[in-house]
Amino acid sequence: MISGFHQFEHTELCMGTVFKFQGRSSLPHGPHISAACDVLHDADRMFSTYKPESPISRLAKGETRVADEDPLISQIWDECLEWERVTDGWFSAFTPQNTFDPSGLVKTWAAQRAANVLLEAGIFDFTMNAGGDILIADDASGELDWRIGVHQPISIAEAPDAILTVVDLKGTEFRGFATSGSAERGLHIWNPKASGKAPAEDLLQVSVVARDIVTADVWATAAFAEGPACLRRLEKTDGVEAIIVLPNGEIDGTSGFAKILAL
Amino acid sequence: MPSSRKFITSTILFTALSVGGAVLINDFVLNPEKAIVAGTASHSTGSAGTGTTTKTLTGTSDAIQYIYGTIQLKVTQVNGKITAIEELTAQATNGREQAFPTLKSAAIQANGSNFGNLSGATYTTDAYKKALDSALAKLG
């Protein structure tokens, strides 16, 4: 190893899932990774719908108002509304019970903020895996940093090696990759346009690649809610490509997705 | 060399079945009792004009039954790389026409390559630990 050059790999359990940082830095990375993880845990404390004392839980129970809470709550509320507009209503942070639940945005929103902590500290060569959604920093130099395996729509607990396909984002504009599906958490995405906002079940899985991880994540959630017709919408959306798995196991995708397959 | 032949056969079978798995996605894995694990393989070695040796392997899986129909695949490997996958029989009871056959075949060929990160539906910490345990057990 070259003196002063540190390879790092850090796994952090947060938000009920796993965040992984992998990269290289000539700076001492430890304190910055810690600071990045603090960003994740702060977001979890603020936005978790599983913690009864979180501002989001208290909002849902009518115990507090957005105006009385941290400005970040108001910020994410606005961002959710903006994404709802951009996706023509297919991404929605309002539950079937009409409470505010930004869970569809918070994980990758927090991941991006955590990555920003590293970038601001001068660490530019890394990737992040936010529970199955991927962020690649511009200067990622690892041999495999730009190659992402897409899991089949089966839980990793059942079949850790089941790979649907592999993409290579090197030399592209894409830095974010996200997958939505029912394999791990069941039917957890509601269809905002269905009667009673019933769970979406017309697809097994959607993977979306975009310029950043948040855009990829939001579109993956929106596409999963919309079902197979999402491909027509994504085909017309700039900077986004997708691959979907239908309930019968067939694969389909946007015409540009074939260009990023690792061959 | 019977031992070498056996290795090639099992490699091809593994390839054919993992390709089948990619085509059938979850059905094959979720319904293992319906899958028939058998197949045939052959190989040939030829010499190109430049003096380099080309090794071509072809393997044919048995018809694999799954809940939506039947599939049988023929896989051709040249010098260790999959160059063609043919569906000898493929039926899906409620499938629709493939709008992007190129994407599908290309996606299958990408299968098995190396990668640095895995993308999937947001896994629980519990599922992650199980996957990790399983990977470690295979190393042992």
GROMACS .gro file of N, CA and C in nm, chain B residues 11-134:
model
  372
  274THR      N    1  -2.040  -2.748  -1.591
  274THR     CA    2  -2.030  -2.603  -1.614
  274THR      C    3  -2.141  -2.556  -1.704
  275ILE      N    4  -2.160  -2.631  -1.813
  275ILE     CA    5  -2.263  -2.593  -1.909
  275ILE      C    6  -2.401  -2.601  -1.844
  276LEU      N    7  -2.421  -2.704  -1.769
  276LEU     CA    8  -2.551  -2.719  -1.702
  276LEU      C    9  -2.575  -2.603  -1.608
  277PHE      N   10  -2.469  -2.571  -1.535
  277PHE     CA   11  -2.482  -2.459  -1.441
  277PHE      C   12  -2.516  -2.332  -1.519
  278THR      N   13  -2.443  -2.312  -1.630
  278THR     CA   14  -2.467  -2.192  -1.712
  278THR      C   15  -2.609  -2.192  -1.763
  279ALA      N   16  -2.649  -2.306  -1.820
  279ALA     CA   17  -2.783  -2.314  -1.879
  279ALA      C   18  -2.889  -2.290  -1.772
  280LEU      N   19  -2.866  -2.346  -1.656
  280LEU     CA   20  -2.967  -2.330  -1.551
  280LEU      C   21  -2.966  -2.190  -1.494
  281SER      N   22  -2.849  -2.128  -1.485
  281SER     CA   23  -2.851  -1.990  -1.434
  281SER      C   24  -2.911  -1.898  -1.538
  282VAL      N   25  -2.889  -1.929  -1.666
  282VAL     CA   26  -2.954  -1.852  -1.772
  282VAL      C   27  -3.105  -1.874  -1.763
  283GLY      N   28  -3.143  -1.999  -1.746
  283GLY     CA   29  -3.285  -2.030  -1.728
  283GLY      C   30  -3.340  -1.953  -1.612
  284GLY      N   31  -3.261  -1.946  -1.505
  284GLY     CA   32  -3.304  -1.871  -1.387
  284GLY      C   33  -3.325  -1.725  -1.420
  285ALA      N   34  -3.235  -1.671  -1.503
  285ALA     CA   35  -3.249  -1.530  -1.540
  285ALA      C   36  -3.374  -1.509  -1.625
  286VAL      N   37  -3.402  -1.605  -1.712
  286VAL     CA   38  -3.520  -1.592  -1.798
  286VAL      C   39  -3.647  -1.609  -1.714
  287LEU      N   40  -3.645  -1.709  -1.633
  287LEU     CA   41  -3.766  -1.742  -1.558
  287LEU      C   42  -3.775  -1.662  -1.430
  288ILE      N   43  -3.669  -1.593  -1.398
  288ILE     CA   44  -3.662  -1.510  -1.278
  288ILE      C   45  -3.699  -1.593  -1.156
  289ASN      N   46  -3.799  -1.555  -1.088
  289ASN     CA   47  -3.820  -1.618  -0.959
  289ASN      C   48  -3.891  -1.752  -0.967
  290ASP      N   49  -3.958  -1.778  -1.076
  290ASP     CA   50  -4.047  -1.894  -1.076
  290ASP      C   51  -3.971  -2.024  -1.055
  291PHE      N   52  -3.858  -2.034  -1.124
  291PHE     CA   53  -3.777  -2.155  -1.114
  291PHE      C   54  -3.729  -2.173  -0.970
  292VAL      N   55  -3.684  -2.064  -0.911
  292VAL     CA   56  -3.629  -2.073  -0.777
  292VAL      C   57  -3.738  -2.095  -0.673
  293LEU      N   58  -3.852  -2.030  -0.697
  293LEU     CA   59  -3.960  -2.043  -0.600
  293LEU      C   60  -4.033  -2.176  -0.609
  294ASN      N   61  -4.015  -2.242  -0.723
  294ASN     CA   62  -4.085  -2.370  -0.741
  294ASN      C   63  -3.987  -2.480  -0.778
  295PRO      N   64  -3.887  -2.504  -0.693
  295PRO     CA   65  -3.781  -2.596  -0.732
  295PRO      C   66  -3.834  -2.738  -0.757
  296GLU      N   67  -3.945  -2.773  -0.693
  296GLU     CA   68  -3.995  -2.910  -0.709
  296GLU      C   69  -4.044  -2.934  -0.851
  297LYS      N   70  -4.070  -2.825  -0.924
  297LYS     CA   71  -4.119  -2.840  -1.061
  297LYS      C   72  -4.006  -2.837  -1.163
  298ALA      N   73  -3.887  -2.804  -1.120
  298ALA     CA   74  -3.777  -2.793  -1.214
  298ALA      C   75  -3.712  -2.929  -1.237
  299ILE      N   76  -3.681  -2.957  -1.361
  299ILE     CA   77  -3.614  -3.083  -1.392
  299ILE      C   78  -3.467  -3.051  -1.415
  300VAL      N   79  -3.382  -3.107  -1.335
  300VAL     CA   80  -3.240  -3.072  -1.344
  300VAL      C   81  -3.167  -3.178  -1.425
  301ALA      N   82  -3.155  -3.153  -1.552
  301ALA     CA   83  -3.083  -3.245  -1.639
  301ALA      C   84  -3.051  -3.172  -1.768
  302GLY      N   85  -2.971  -3.229  -1.852
  302GLY     CA   86  -2.940  -3.163  -1.979
  302GLY      C   87  -2.828  -3.232  -2.051
  303THR      N   88  -2.790  -3.179  -2.166
  303THR     CA   89  -2.682  -3.238  -2.243
  303THR      C   90  -2.583  -3.130  -2.282
  304ALA      N   91  -2.462  -3.168  -2.306
  304ALA     CA   92  -2.363  -3.071  -2.346
  304ALA      C   93  -2.266  -3.134  -2.445
  305SER      N   94  -2.208  -3.052  -2.532
  305SER     CA   95  -2.105  -3.103  -2.623
  305SER      C   96  -2.002  -2.993  -2.642
  306HIS      N   97  -1.883  -3.032  -2.687
  306HIS     CA   98  -1.786  -2.927  -2.713
  306HIS      C   99  -1.701  -2.962  -2.833
  307SER      N  100  -1.648  -2.858  -2.897
  307SER     CA  101  -1.561  -2.881  -3.010
  307SER      C  102  -1.446  -2.782  -3.002
  308THR      N  103  -1.331  -2.823  -3.053
  308THR     CA  104  -1.217  -2.734  -3.051
  308THR      C  105  -1.169  -2.714  -3.195
  309GLY      N  106  -1.157  -2.591  -3.235
  309GLY     CA  107  -1.113  -2.562  -3.371
  309GLY      C  108  -0.991  -2.473  -3.370
  310SER      N  109  -0.922  -2.465  -3.481
  310SER     CA  110  -0.804  -2.381  -3.488
  310SER      C  111  -0.826  -2.272  -3.590
  311ALA      N  112  -0.813  -2.148  -3.546
  311ALA     CA  113  -0.828  -2.035  -3.639
  311ALA      C  114  -0.698  -2.018  -3.717
  312GLY      N  115  -0.703  -1.947  -3.828
  312GLY     CA  116  -0.588  -1.931  -3.917
  312GLY      C  117  -0.467  -1.869  -3.848
  313THR      N  118  -0.491  -1.789  -3.746
  313THR     CA  119  -0.382  -1.718  -3.680
  313THR      C  120  -0.304  -1.807  -3.584
  314GLY      N  121  -0.352  -1.928  -3.567
  314GLY     CA  122  -0.280  -2.020  -3.478
  314GLY      C  123  -0.340  -2.020  -3.338
  315THR      N  124  -0.436  -1.929  -3.309
  315THR     CA  125  -0.501  -1.933  -3.177
  315THR      C  126  -0.610  -2.039  -3.179
  316THR      N  127  -0.632  -2.099  -3.067
  316THR     CA  128  -0.730  -2.206  -3.057
  316THR      C  129  -0.863  -2.153  -3.008
  317THR      N  130  -0.967  -2.189  -3.078
  317THR     CA  131  -1.101  -2.150  -3.037
  317THR      C  132  -1.173  -2.270  -2.979
  318LYS      N  133  -1.224  -2.254  -2.860
  318LYS     CA  134  -1.298  -2.364  -2.800
  318LYS      C  135  -1.446  -2.326  -2.792
  319THR      N  136  -1.527  -2.403  -2.859
  319THR     CA  137  -1.670  -2.375  -2.860
  319THR      C  138  -1.745  -2.484  -2.784
  320LEU      N  139  -1.828  -2.443  -2.694
  320LEU     CA  140  -1.909  -2.535  -2.617
  320LEU      C  141  -2.055  -2.503  -2.641
  321THR      N  142  -2.133  -2.606  -2.658
  321THR     CA  143  -2.277  -2.582  -2.662
  321THR      C  144  -2.344  -2.673  -2.560
  322GLY      N  145  -2.445  -2.621  -2.498
  322GLY     CA  146  -2.519  -2.698  -2.399
  322GLY      C  147  -2.667  -2.679  -2.418
  323THR      N  148  -2.742  -2.786  -2.399
  323THR     CA  149  -2.887  -2.775  -2.409
  323THR      C  150  -2.949  -2.820  -2.278
  324SER      N  151  -3.027  -2.736  -2.221
  324SER     CA  152  -3.093  -2.774  -2.097
  324SER      C  153  -3.211  -2.863  -2.129
  325ASP      N  154  -3.254  -2.941  -2.033
  325ASP     CA  155  -3.381  -3.012  -2.049
  325ASP      C  156  -3.493  -2.908  -2.044
  326ALA      N  157  -3.609  -2.949  -2.087
  326ALA     CA  158  -3.724  -2.860  -2.074
  326ALA      C  159  -3.752  -2.839  -1.926
  327ILE      N  160  -3.748  -2.713  -1.886
  327ILE     CA  161  -3.771  -2.682  -1.745
  327ILE      C  162  -3.916  -2.639  -1.729
  328GLN      N  163  -3.986  -2.710  -1.646
  328GLN     CA  164  -4.127  -2.676  -1.621
  328GLN      C  165  -4.131  -2.573  -1.510
  329TYR      N  166  -4.208  -2.472  -1.531
  329TYR     CA  167  -4.232  -2.378  -1.422
  329TYR      C  168  -4.377  -2.335  -1.427
  330ILE      N  169  -4.419  -2.257  -1.327
  330ILE     CA  170  -4.563  -2.241  -1.313
  330ILE      C  171  -4.629  -2.172  -1.433
  331TYR      N  172  -4.549  -2.099  -1.511
  331TYR     CA  173  -4.610  -2.030  -1.624
  331TYR      C  174  -4.589  -2.100  -1.757
  332GLY      N  175  -4.521  -2.214  -1.757
  332GLY     CA  176  -4.501  -2.284  -1.883
  332GLY      C  177  -4.375  -2.368  -1.885
  333THR      N  178  -4.313  -2.377  -2.003
  333THR     CA  179  -4.196  -2.462  -2.022
  333THR      C  180  -4.089  -2.381  -2.094
  334ILE      N  181  -3.964  -2.407  -2.058
  334ILE     CA  182  -3.858  -2.340  -2.133
  334ILE      C  183  -3.741  -2.436  -2.150
  335GLN      N  184  -3.678  -2.429  -2.268
  335GLN     CA  185  -3.559  -2.509  -2.294
  335GLN      C  186  -3.458  -2.419  -2.365
  336LEU      N  187  -3.336  -2.422  -2.317
  336LEU     CA  188  -3.237  -2.327  -2.368
  336LEU      C  189  -3.117  -2.398  -2.430
  337LYS      N  190  -3.064  -2.339  -2.536
  337LYS     CA  191  -2.938  -2.386  -2.593
  337LYS      C  192  -2.836  -2.274  -2.577
  338VAL      N  193  -2.725  -2.306  -2.513
  338VAL     CA  194  -2.626  -2.204  -2.482
  338VAL      C  195  -2.496  -2.234  -2.557
  339THR      N  196  -2.442  -2.135  -2.623
  339THR     CA  197  -2.313  -2.152  -2.691
  339THR      C  198  -2.209  -2.065  -2.624
  340GLN      N  199  -2.099  -2.128  -2.591
  340GLN     CA  200  -1.989  -2.058  -2.525
  340GLN      C  201  -1.866  -2.067  -2.615
  341VAL      N  202  -1.803  -1.954  -2.643
  341VAL     CA  203  -1.678  -1.955  -2.718
  341VAL      C  204  -1.569  -1.898  -2.629
  342ASN      N  205  -1.466  -1.977  -2.607
  342ASN     CA  206  -1.356  -1.937  -2.519
  342ASN      C  207  -1.406  -1.880  -2.386
  343GLY      N  208  -1.502  -1.949  -2.330
  343GLY     CA  209  -1.550  -1.912  -2.196
  343GLY      C  210  -1.653  -1.801  -2.194
  344LYS      N  211  -1.683  -1.742  -2.310
  344LYS     CA  212  -1.784  -1.636  -2.312
  344LYS      C  213  -1.911  -1.686  -2.380
  345ILE      N  214  -2.024  -1.655  -2.321
  345ILE     CA  215  -2.150  -1.694  -2.384
  345ILE      C  216  -2.173  -1.607  -2.506
  346THR      N  217  -2.186  -1.671  -2.621
  346THR     CA  218  -2.206  -1.594  -2.744
  346THR      C  219  -2.348  -1.605  -2.796
  347ALA      N  220  -2.420  -1.707  -2.756
  347ALA     CA  221  -2.558  -1.721  -2.803
  347ALA      C  222  -2.642  -1.798  -2.704
  348ILE      N  223  -2.763  -1.753  -2.691
  348ILE     CA  224  -2.860  -1.827  -2.612
  348ILE      C  225  -2.985  -1.839  -2.696
  349GLU      N  226  -3.022  -1.961  -2.722
  349GLU     CA  227  -3.142  -1.983  -2.804
  349GLU      C  228  -3.249  -2.043  -2.715
  350GLU      N  229  -3.368  -1.994  -2.730
  350GLU     CA  230  -3.480  -2.058  -2.661
  350GLU      C  231  -3.536  -2.162  -2.756
  351LEU      N  232  -3.513  -2.290  -2.725
  351LEU     CA  233  -3.563  -2.395  -2.813
  351LEU      C  234  -3.715  -2.406  -2.799
  352THR      N  235  -3.761  -2.401  -2.677
  352THR     CA  236  -3.905  -2.394  -2.655
  352THR      C  237  -3.928  -2.294  -2.544
  353ALA      N  238  -4.024  -2.213  -2.562
  353ALA     CA  239  -4.059  -2.118  -2.457
  353ALA      C  240  -4.207  -2.088  -2.466
  354GLN      N  241  -4.276  -2.114  -2.362
  354GLN     CA  242  -4.418  -2.082  -2.359
  354GLN      C  243  -4.444  -2.015  -2.227
  355ALA      N  244  -4.525  -1.915  -2.228
  355ALA     CA  245  -4.570  -1.854  -2.104
  355ALA      C  246  -4.720  -1.836  -2.118
  356THR      N  247  -4.792  -1.881  -2.019
  356THR     CA  248  -4.937  -1.884  -2.032
  356THR      C  249  -4.998  -1.745  -2.035
  357ASN      N  250  -4.942  -1.653  -1.956
  357ASN     CA  251  -5.000  -1.520  -1.960
  357ASN      C  252  -4.895  -1.414  -1.994
  358GLY      N  253  -4.798  -1.454  -2.074
  358GLY     CA  254  -4.694  -1.360  -2.113
  358GLY      C  255  -4.743  -1.269  -2.224
  359ARG      N  256  -4.664  -1.167  -2.255
  359ARG     CA  257  -4.697  -1.085  -2.371
  359ARG      C  258  -4.578  -1.090  -2.465
  360GLU      N  259  -4.596  -1.039  -2.586
  360GLU     CA  260  -4.488  -1.043  -2.684
  360GLU      C  261  -4.368  -0.965  -2.630
  361GLN      N  262  -4.251  -1.015  -2.659
  361GLN     CA  263  -4.131  -0.945  -2.617
  361GLN      C  264  -4.112  -0.819  -2.700
  362ALA      N  265  -4.121  -0.705  -2.636
  362ALA     CA  266  -4.102  -0.580  -2.708
  362ALA      C  267  -3.953  -0.554  -2.731
  363PHE      N  268  -3.872  -0.607  -2.642
  363PHE     CA  269  -3.728  -0.581  -2.651
  363PHE      C  270  -3.648  -0.711  -2.642
  364PRO      N  271  -3.657  -0.795  -2.744
  364PRO     CA  272  -3.582  -0.921  -2.738
  364PRO      C  273  -3.432  -0.897  -2.726
  365THR      N  274  -3.385  -0.789  -2.785
  365THR     CA  275  -3.241  -0.760  -2.780
  365THR      C  276  -3.199  -0.731  -2.637
  366LEU      N  277  -3.281  -0.653  -2.569
  366LEU     CA  278  -3.250  -0.620  -2.431
  366LEU      C  279  -3.247  -0.748  -2.347
  367LYS      N  280  -3.345  -0.834  -2.371
  367LYS     CA  281  -3.352  -0.956  -2.291
  367LYS      C  282  -3.228  -1.042  -2.312
  368SER      N  283  -3.192  -1.064  -2.438
  368SER     CA  284  -3.077  -1.152  -2.460
  368SER      C  285  -2.949  -1.086  -2.413
  369ALA      N  286  -2.940  -0.953  -2.429
  369ALA     CA  287  -2.821  -0.883  -2.382
  369ALA      C  288  -2.814  -0.887  -2.230
  370ALA      N  289  -2.927  -0.873  -2.166
  370ALA     CA  290  -2.931  -0.875  -2.020
  370ALA      C  291  -2.885  -1.010  -1.969
  371ILE      N  292  -2.924  -1.115  -2.040
  371ILE     CA  293  -2.885  -1.250  -1.997
  371ILE      C  294  -2.734  -1.268  -2.013
  372GLN      N  295  -2.680  -1.214  -2.123
  372GLN     CA  296  -2.536  -1.231  -2.144
  372GLN      C  297  -2.454  -1.156  -2.040
  373ALA      N  298  -2.511  -1.048  -1.986
  373ALA     CA  299  -2.439  -0.973  -1.884
  373ALA      C  300  -2.435  -1.049  -1.752
  374ASN      N  301  -2.521  -1.147  -1.742
  374ASN     CA  302  -2.530  -1.226  -1.620
  374ASN      C  303  -2.396  -1.292  -1.587
  375GLY      N  304  -2.358  -1.284  -1.462
  375GLY     CA  305  -2.239  -1.354  -1.419
  375GLY      C  306  -2.112  -1.270  -1.424
  376SER      N  307  -2.122  -1.146  -1.474
  376SER     CA  308  -2.003  -1.061  -1.477
  376SER      C  309  -1.971  -1.011  -1.336
  377ASN      N  310  -1.855  -0.954  -1.321
  377ASN     CA  311  -1.816  -0.900  -1.190
  377ASN      C  312  -1.879  -0.763  -1.166
  378PHE      N  313  -1.905  -0.733  -1.042
  378PHE     CA  314  -1.959  -0.601  -1.009
  378PHE      C  315  -1.919  -0.564  -0.867
  379GLY      N  316  -1.923  -0.432  -0.840
  379GLY     CA  317  -1.882  -0.383  -0.709
  379GLY      C  318  -1.995  -0.362  -0.612
  380ASN      N  319  -2.115  -0.341  -0.663
  380ASN     CA  320  -2.230  -0.318  -0.576
  380ASN      C  321  -2.349  -0.395  -0.628
  381LEU      N  322  -2.438  -0.429  -0.538
  381LEU     CA  323  -2.558  -0.504  -0.574
  381LEU      C  324  -2.680  -0.416  -0.549
  382SER      N  325  -2.765  -0.404  -0.651
  382SER     CA  326  -2.888  -0.326  -0.637
  382SER      C  327  -3.007  -0.420  -0.632
  383GLY      N  328  -3.096  -0.394  -0.539
  383GLY     CA  329  -3.218  -0.474  -0.527
  383GLY      C  330  -3.318  -0.398  -0.443
  384ALA      N  331  -3.436  -0.455  -0.429
  384ALA     CA  332  -3.535  -0.394  -0.341
  384ALA      C  333  -3.473  -0.380  -0.202
  385THR      N  334  -3.508  -0.274  -0.132
  385THR     CA  335  -3.445  -0.244  -0.003
  385THR      C  336  -3.454  -0.362   0.093
  386TYR      N  337  -3.338  -0.423   0.118
  386TYR     CA  338  -3.339  -0.541   0.202
  386TYR      C  339  -3.338  -0.502   0.350
  387THR      N  340  -3.389  -0.592   0.433
  387THR     CA  341  -3.385  -0.570   0.577
  387THR      C  342  -3.246  -0.610   0.627
  388THR      N  343  -3.209  -0.563   0.744
  388THR     CA  344  -3.080  -0.601   0.801
  388THR      C  345  -3.076  -0.753   0.823
  389ASP      N  346  -3.193  -0.809   0.853
  389ASP     CA  347  -3.204  -0.952   0.874
  389ASP      C  348  -3.171  -1.031   0.747
  390ALA      N  349  -3.230  -0.988   0.635
  390ALA     CA  350  -3.204  -1.054   0.506
  390ALA      C  351  -3.056  -1.039   0.469
  391TYR      N  352  -3.001  -0.922   0.497
  391TYR     CA  353  -2.861  -0.895   0.466
  391TYR      C  354  -2.771  -0.992   0.542
  392LYS      N  355  -2.801  -1.011   0.671
  392LYS     CA  356  -2.719  -1.102   0.753
  392LYS      C  357  -2.729  -1.245   0.704
  393LYS      N  358  -2.852  -1.285   0.665
  393LYS     CA  359  -2.868  -1.422   0.613
  393LYS      C  360  -2.787  -1.442   0.486
  394ALA      N  361  -2.791  -1.341   0.397
  394ALA     CA  362  -2.717  -1.350   0.272
  394ALA      C  363  -2.567  -1.360   0.299
  395LEU      N  364  -2.522  -1.281   0.396
  395LEU     CA  365  -2.381  -1.279   0.431
  395LEU      C  366  -2.337  -1.415   0.489
  396ASP      N  367  -2.420  -1.470   0.575
  396ASP     CA  368  -2.391  -1.601   0.635
  396ASP      C  369  -2.380  -1.708   0.526
  397SER      N  370  -2.472  -1.701   0.431
  397SER     CA  371  -2.474  -1.799   0.323
  397SER      C  372  -2.347  -1.788   0.238
   0.00000   0.00000   0.00000
